CSV table of C-alpha atoms and ligand atoms in Angstrom, one decimal:
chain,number,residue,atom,x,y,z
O,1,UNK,CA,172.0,211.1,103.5
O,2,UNK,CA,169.9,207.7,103.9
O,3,UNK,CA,167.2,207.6,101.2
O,4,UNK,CA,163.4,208.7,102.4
O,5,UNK,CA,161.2,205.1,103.3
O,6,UNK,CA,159.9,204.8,100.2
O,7,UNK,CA,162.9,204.1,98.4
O,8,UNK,CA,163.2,200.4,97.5
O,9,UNK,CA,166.5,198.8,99.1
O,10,UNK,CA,167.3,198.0,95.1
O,11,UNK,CA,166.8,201.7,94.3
O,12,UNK,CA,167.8,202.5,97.2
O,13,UNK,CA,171.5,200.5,96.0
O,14,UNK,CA,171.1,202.2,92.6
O,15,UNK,CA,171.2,205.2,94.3
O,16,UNK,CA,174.4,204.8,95.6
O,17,UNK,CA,176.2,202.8,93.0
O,18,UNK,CA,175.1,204.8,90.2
O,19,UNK,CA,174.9,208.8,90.7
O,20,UNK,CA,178.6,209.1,90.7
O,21,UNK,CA,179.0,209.4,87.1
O,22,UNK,CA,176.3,211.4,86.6
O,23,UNK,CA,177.8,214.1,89.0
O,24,UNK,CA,174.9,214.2,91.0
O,25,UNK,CA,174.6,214.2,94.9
O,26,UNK,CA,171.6,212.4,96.8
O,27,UNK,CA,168.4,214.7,97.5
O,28,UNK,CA,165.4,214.2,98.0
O,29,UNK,CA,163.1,212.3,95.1
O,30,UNK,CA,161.4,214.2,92.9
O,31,UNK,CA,158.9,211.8,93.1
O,32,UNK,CA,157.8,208.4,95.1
O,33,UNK,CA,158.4,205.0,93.6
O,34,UNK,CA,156.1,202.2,92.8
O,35,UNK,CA,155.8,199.1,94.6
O,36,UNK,CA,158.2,196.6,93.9
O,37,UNK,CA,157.7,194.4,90.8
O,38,UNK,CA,155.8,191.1,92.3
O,39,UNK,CA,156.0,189.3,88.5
O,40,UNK,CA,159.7,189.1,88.2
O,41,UNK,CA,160.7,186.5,86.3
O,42,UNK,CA,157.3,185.6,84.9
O,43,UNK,CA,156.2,186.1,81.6
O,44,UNK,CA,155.1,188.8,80.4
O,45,UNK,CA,158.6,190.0,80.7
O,46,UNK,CA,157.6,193.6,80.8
O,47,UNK,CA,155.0,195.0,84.2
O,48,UNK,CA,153.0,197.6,83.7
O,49,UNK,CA,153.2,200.9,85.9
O,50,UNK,CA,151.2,200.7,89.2
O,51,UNK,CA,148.2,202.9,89.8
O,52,UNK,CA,150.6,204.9,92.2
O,53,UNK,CA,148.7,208.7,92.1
O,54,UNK,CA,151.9,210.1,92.0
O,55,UNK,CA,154.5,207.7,90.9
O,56,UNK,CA,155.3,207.3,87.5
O,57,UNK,CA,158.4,204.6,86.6
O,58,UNK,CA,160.9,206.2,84.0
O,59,UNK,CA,160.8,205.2,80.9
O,60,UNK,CA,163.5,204.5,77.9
O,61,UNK,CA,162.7,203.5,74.5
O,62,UNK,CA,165.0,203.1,71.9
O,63,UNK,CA,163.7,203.4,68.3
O,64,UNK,CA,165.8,201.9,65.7
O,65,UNK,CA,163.8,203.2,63.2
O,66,UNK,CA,164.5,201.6,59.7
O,67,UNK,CA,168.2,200.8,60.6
O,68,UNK,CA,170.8,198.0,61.4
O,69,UNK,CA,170.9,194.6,60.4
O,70,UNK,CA,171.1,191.0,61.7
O,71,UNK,CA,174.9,191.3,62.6
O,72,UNK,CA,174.4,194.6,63.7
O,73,UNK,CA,171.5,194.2,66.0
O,74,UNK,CA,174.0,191.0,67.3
O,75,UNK,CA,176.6,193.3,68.7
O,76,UNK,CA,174.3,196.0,69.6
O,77,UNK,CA,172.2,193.5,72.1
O,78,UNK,CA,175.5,192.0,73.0
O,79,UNK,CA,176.9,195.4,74.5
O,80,UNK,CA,173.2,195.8,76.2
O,81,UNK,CA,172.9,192.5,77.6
O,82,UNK,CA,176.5,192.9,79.2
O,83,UNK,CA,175.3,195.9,81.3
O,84,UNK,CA,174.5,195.6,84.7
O,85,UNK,CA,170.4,194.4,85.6
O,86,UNK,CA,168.0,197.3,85.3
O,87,UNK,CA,166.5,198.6,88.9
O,88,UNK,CA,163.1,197.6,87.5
O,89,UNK,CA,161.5,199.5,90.2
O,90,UNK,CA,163.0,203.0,88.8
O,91,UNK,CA,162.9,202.6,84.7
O,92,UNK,CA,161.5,200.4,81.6
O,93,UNK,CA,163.4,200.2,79.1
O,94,UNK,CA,162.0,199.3,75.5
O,95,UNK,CA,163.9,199.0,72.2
O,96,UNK,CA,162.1,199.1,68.7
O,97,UNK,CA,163.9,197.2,65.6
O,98,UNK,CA,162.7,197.3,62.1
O,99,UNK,CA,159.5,195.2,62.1
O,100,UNK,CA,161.5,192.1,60.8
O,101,UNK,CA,163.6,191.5,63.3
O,102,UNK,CA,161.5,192.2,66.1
O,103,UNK,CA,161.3,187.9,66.8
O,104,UNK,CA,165.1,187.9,66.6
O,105,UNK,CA,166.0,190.8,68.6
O,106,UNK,CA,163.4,189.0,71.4
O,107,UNK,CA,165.0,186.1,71.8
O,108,UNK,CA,169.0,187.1,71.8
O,109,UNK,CA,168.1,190.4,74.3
O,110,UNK,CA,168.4,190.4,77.7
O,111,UNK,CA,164.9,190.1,79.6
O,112,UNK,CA,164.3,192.8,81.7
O,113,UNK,CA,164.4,195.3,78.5
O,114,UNK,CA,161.1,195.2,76.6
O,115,UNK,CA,160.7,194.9,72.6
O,116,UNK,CA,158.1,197.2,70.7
O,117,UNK,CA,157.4,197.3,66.8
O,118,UNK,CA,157.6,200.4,65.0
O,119,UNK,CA,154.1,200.5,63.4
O,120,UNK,CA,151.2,197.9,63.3
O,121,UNK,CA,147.9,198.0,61.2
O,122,UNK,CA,144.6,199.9,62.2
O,123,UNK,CA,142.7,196.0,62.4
O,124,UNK,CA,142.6,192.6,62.6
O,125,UNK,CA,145.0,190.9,59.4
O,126,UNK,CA,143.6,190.2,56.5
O,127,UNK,CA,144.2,191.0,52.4
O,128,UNK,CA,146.4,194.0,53.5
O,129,UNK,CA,150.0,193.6,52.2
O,130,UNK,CA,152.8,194.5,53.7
O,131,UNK,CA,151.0,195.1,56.5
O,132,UNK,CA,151.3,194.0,60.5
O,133,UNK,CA,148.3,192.7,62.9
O,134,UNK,CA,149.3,193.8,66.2
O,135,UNK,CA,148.7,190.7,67.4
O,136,UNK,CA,151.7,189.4,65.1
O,137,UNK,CA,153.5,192.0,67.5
O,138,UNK,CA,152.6,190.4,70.6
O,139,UNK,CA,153.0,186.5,69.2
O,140,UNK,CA,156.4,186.9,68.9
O,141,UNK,CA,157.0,188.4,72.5
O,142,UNK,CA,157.1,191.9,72.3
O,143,UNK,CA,154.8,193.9,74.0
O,144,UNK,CA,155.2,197.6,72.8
O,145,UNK,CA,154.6,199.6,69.3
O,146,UNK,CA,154.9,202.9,68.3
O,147,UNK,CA,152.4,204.5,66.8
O,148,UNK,CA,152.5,208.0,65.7
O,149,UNK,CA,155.9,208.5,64.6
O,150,UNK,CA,156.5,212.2,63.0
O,151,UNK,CA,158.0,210.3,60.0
O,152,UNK,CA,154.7,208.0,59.8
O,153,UNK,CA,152.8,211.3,60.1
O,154,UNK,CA,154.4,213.3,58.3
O,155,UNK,CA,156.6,211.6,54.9
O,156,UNK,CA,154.6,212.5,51.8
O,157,UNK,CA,154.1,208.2,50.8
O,158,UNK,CA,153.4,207.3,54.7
O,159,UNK,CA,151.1,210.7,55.6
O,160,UNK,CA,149.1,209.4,58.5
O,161,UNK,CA,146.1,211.3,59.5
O,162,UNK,CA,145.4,211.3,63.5
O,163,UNK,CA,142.2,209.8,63.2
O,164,UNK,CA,144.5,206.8,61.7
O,165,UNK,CA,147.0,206.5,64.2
O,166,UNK,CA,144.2,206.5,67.0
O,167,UNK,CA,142.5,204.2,65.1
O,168,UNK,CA,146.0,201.8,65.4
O,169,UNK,CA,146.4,202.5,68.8
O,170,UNK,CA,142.6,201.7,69.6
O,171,UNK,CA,143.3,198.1,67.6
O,172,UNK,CA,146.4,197.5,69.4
O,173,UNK,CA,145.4,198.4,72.8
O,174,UNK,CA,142.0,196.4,72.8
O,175,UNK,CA,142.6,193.4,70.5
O,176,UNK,CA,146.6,192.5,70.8
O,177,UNK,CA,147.3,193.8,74.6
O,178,UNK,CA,150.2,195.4,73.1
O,179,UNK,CA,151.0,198.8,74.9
O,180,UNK,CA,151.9,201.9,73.0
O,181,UNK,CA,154.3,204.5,72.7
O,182,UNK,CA,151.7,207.1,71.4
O,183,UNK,CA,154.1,209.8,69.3
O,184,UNK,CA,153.1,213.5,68.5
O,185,UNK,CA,154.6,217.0,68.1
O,186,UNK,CA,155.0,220.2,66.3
O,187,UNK,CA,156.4,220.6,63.1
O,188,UNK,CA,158.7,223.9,63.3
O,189,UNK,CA,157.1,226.1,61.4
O,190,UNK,CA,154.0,225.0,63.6
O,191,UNK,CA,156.2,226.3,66.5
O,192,UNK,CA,157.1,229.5,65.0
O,193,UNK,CA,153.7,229.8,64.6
O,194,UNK,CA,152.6,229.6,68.1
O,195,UNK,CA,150.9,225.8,67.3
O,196,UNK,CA,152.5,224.1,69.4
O,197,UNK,CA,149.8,222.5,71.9
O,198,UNK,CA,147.0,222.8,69.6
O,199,UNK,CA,149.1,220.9,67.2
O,200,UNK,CA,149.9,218.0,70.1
O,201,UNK,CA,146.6,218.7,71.7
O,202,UNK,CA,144.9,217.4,68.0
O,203,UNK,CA,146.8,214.8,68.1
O,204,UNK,CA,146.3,213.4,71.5
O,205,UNK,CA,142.3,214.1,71.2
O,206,UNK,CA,141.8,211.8,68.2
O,207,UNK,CA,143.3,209.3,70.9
O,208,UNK,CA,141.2,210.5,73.2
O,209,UNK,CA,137.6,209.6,70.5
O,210,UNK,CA,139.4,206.4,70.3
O,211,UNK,CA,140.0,204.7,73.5
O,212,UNK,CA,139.1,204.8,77.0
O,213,UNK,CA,141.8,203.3,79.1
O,214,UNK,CA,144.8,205.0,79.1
O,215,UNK,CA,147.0,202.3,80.9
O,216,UNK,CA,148.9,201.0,78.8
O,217,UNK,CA,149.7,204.2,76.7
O,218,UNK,CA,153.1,206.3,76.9
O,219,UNK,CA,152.5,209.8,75.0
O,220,UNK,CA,155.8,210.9,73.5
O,221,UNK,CA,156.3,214.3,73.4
O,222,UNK,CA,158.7,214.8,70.0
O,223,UNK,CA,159.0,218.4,68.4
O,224,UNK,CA,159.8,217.1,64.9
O,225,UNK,CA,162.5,219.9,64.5
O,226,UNK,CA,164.8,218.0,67.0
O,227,UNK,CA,163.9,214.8,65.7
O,228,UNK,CA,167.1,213.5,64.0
O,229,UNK,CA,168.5,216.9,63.7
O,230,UNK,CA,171.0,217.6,67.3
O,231,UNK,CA,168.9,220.3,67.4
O,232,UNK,CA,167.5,219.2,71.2
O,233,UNK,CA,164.9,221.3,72.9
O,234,UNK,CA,166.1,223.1,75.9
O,235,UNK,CA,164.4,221.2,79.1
O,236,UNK,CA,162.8,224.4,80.2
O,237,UNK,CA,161.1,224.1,76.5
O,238,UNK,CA,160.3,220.3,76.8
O,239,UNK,CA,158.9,220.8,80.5
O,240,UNK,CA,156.4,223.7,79.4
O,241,UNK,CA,154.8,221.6,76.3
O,242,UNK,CA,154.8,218.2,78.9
O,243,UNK,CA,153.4,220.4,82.1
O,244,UNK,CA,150.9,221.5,79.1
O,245,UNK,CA,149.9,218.1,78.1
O,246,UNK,CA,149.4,217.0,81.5
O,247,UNK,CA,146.7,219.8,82.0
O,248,UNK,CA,145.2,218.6,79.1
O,249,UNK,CA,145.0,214.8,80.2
O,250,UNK,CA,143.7,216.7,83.5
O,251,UNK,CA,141.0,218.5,81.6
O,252,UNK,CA,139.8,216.3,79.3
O,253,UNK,CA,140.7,212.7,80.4
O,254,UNK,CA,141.1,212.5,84.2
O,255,UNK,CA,143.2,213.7,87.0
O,256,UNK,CA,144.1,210.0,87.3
O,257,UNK,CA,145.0,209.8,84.0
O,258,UNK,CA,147.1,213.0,84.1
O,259,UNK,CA,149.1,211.8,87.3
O,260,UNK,CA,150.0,208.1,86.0
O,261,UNK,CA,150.3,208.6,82.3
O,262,UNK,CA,154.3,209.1,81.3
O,263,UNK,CA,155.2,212.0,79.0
O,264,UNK,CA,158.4,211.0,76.9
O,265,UNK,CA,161.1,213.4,75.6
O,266,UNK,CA,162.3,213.0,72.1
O,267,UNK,CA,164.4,214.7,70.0
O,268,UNK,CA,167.7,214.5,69.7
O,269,UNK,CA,168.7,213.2,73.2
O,270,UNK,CA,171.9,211.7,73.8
O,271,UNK,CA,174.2,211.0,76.7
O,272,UNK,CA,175.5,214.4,77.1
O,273,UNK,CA,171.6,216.2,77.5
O,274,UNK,CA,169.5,213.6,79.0
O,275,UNK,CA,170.3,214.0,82.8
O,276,UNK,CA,169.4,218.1,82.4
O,277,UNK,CA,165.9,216.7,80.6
O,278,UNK,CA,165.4,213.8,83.0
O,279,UNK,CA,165.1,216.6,86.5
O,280,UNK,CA,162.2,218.3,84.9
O,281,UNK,CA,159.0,217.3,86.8
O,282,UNK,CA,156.7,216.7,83.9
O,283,UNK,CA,159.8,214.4,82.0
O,284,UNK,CA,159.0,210.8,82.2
O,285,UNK,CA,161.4,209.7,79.9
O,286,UNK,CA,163.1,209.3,76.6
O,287,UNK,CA,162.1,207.9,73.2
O,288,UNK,CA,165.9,207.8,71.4
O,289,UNK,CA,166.4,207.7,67.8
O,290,UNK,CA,169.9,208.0,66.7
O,291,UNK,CA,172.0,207.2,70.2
O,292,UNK,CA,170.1,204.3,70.7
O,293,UNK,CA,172.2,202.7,68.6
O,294,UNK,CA,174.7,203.1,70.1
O,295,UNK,CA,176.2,201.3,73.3
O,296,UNK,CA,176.4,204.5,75.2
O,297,UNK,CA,172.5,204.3,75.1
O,298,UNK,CA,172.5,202.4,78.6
O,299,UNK,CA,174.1,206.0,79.5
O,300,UNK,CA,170.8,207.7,78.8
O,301,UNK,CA,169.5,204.3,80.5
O,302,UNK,CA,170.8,205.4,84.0
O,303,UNK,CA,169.6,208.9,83.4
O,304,UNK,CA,166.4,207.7,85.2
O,305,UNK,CA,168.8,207.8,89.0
O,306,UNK,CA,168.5,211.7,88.7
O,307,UNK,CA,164.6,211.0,88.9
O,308,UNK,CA,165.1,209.2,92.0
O,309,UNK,CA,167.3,211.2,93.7
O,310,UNK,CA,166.3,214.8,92.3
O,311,UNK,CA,169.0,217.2,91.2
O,312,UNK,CA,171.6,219.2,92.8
C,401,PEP,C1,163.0,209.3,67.3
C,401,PEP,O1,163.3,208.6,66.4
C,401,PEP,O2,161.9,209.3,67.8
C,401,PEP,C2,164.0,210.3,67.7
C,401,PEP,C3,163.7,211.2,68.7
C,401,PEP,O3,165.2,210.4,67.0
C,401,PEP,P1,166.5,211.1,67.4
C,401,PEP,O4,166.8,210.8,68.9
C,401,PEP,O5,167.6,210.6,66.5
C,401,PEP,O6,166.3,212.6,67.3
């Protein structure tokens, strides 16, 4: 079946070269694209989603969390850089090394994936040791942080408070141009509980006292009982928290805001569950822990054809 108009001839390719191994057959898109990406090959190296109502560009981070080393970051990039280019038209792709060899990791990776830190200070530098400026982030290249972690949330010598981690995002939004990866989820006795959206929407309304231009923020949906556990949410469970999330941004941000903002998935995905997580409607993308580590990640990578081509 020849893809609908508004399929790019590069997605439009990817399409066709690259939904074999996922099993999948060619539908109709779940969703329209964006326009193709006019700054290829300019600096920044990373383009920011178009104002497209309805389109939102997968995304796939790769957190690396407090893991690897020089050597191993080497080989790891080496395997990534080897894969074929990205359709940067259908998915971003962003990894996240430990904060010191963010720099490093910039220059040896390839340059159509993005590079994000894993934390940054609530201001501008100063006497705060051991701490990061976001604009520190951004002078060596990489244009992404997370913010929001569980683990910076919730691990009794980090303990962040939301009012902190909107006060980061605020810093790093409006004073470094960095974009962020904004985390939050339930803990599970929160979800036993019945907490689960009050729990994410608490955390995503401290961001919302904080800022006003949701742009360059990526909410990542990550129940902190999959987190690092193989325990991954089913998609029906993902989709009903993100379908929640995206009334909220509706109701108390904009309807603008709620179309073009992408909703990550974390929690345990890996090659083997992303493509059934991927076809759910409110499922932008992945943040990966663990498999992201891994070579196989660019499998996760090339989840984002099912979103192009819908399921089957
Ligand atoms: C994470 O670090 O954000 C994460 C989701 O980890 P994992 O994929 O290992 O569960």
């Amino acid at each position: 079946m020849a893809p609908p108009a508004f399929v790019t001839s590069t997605a439009s390719a990817a399409l066709t070269s690259g939904l074999s191994h996922l099993g999948l057959g060619v539908v109709s898109p779940r969703r329209p694209l964006y326009a193709p990406n006019t700054n290829a090959g300019s600096q920044p190296r990373f383009y920011m989603a178009s104002s497209s109502p309805d389109g939102r560009r997968f995304f796939v981070g790769g957190n690396w969390k407090c893991n690897l080393n020089k050597s191993a970051i080497a080989d790891l990039v080496a395997a990534f850089n080897e894969a074929p280019p990205l359709d940067r038209d259908g998915v971003d792709v962003v990894v996240a090394p430990p904060s010191i060899y963010v720099d490093s990791t910039r220059q040896i990776l390839r340059n159509d994936f993005a590079v994000s830190a894993q934390n940054s200070w609530i201001s501008k530098g100063g006497a705060f040791t051991g701490e990061l400026d976001a604009t520190m982030i951004k002078d060596v290249g990489a244009e992404w942080v997370i913010l929001g972690h569980s683990e910076r949330r919730h691990i009794p010598q980090l303990k962040e408070t939301d009012e902190t981690v909107a006060k980061k995002a605020k810093y790093a939004l409006e004073n470094a141009d960095l974009s962020v990866i904004f985390c939050i989820g339930e803990l599970l006795e929160e979800r036993e509980a019945g907490q689960t959206i009050a729990v994410c929407e608490r955390q995503l309304n401290a961001l919302k006292q904080a800022i006003s231009d949701w742009t360059r923020v990526v909410i990542a949906y990550e129940p902190v009982w999959a987190i690092g556990t193989g325990k991954v949410a089913t998609p029906e469970q993902a989709e009903d928290v993100h379908r929640s999330l995206r009334l909220w941004l509706k109701q108390n941000v904009s309807e603008s805001v709620s179309d073009q903002t992408r909703i990550l998935y974390g929690g345990s995905v890996s090659p083997a569950n992303c493509v059934e997580l991927a076809k759910q409607d409110n499922i932008d993308g992945f943040l990966v822990g663990g498999a992201s580590m891994k070579p196989t990640f660019m499998e996760i990578v090339d989840s984002y054809k099912v979103t192009l081509a819908g399921a089957v």
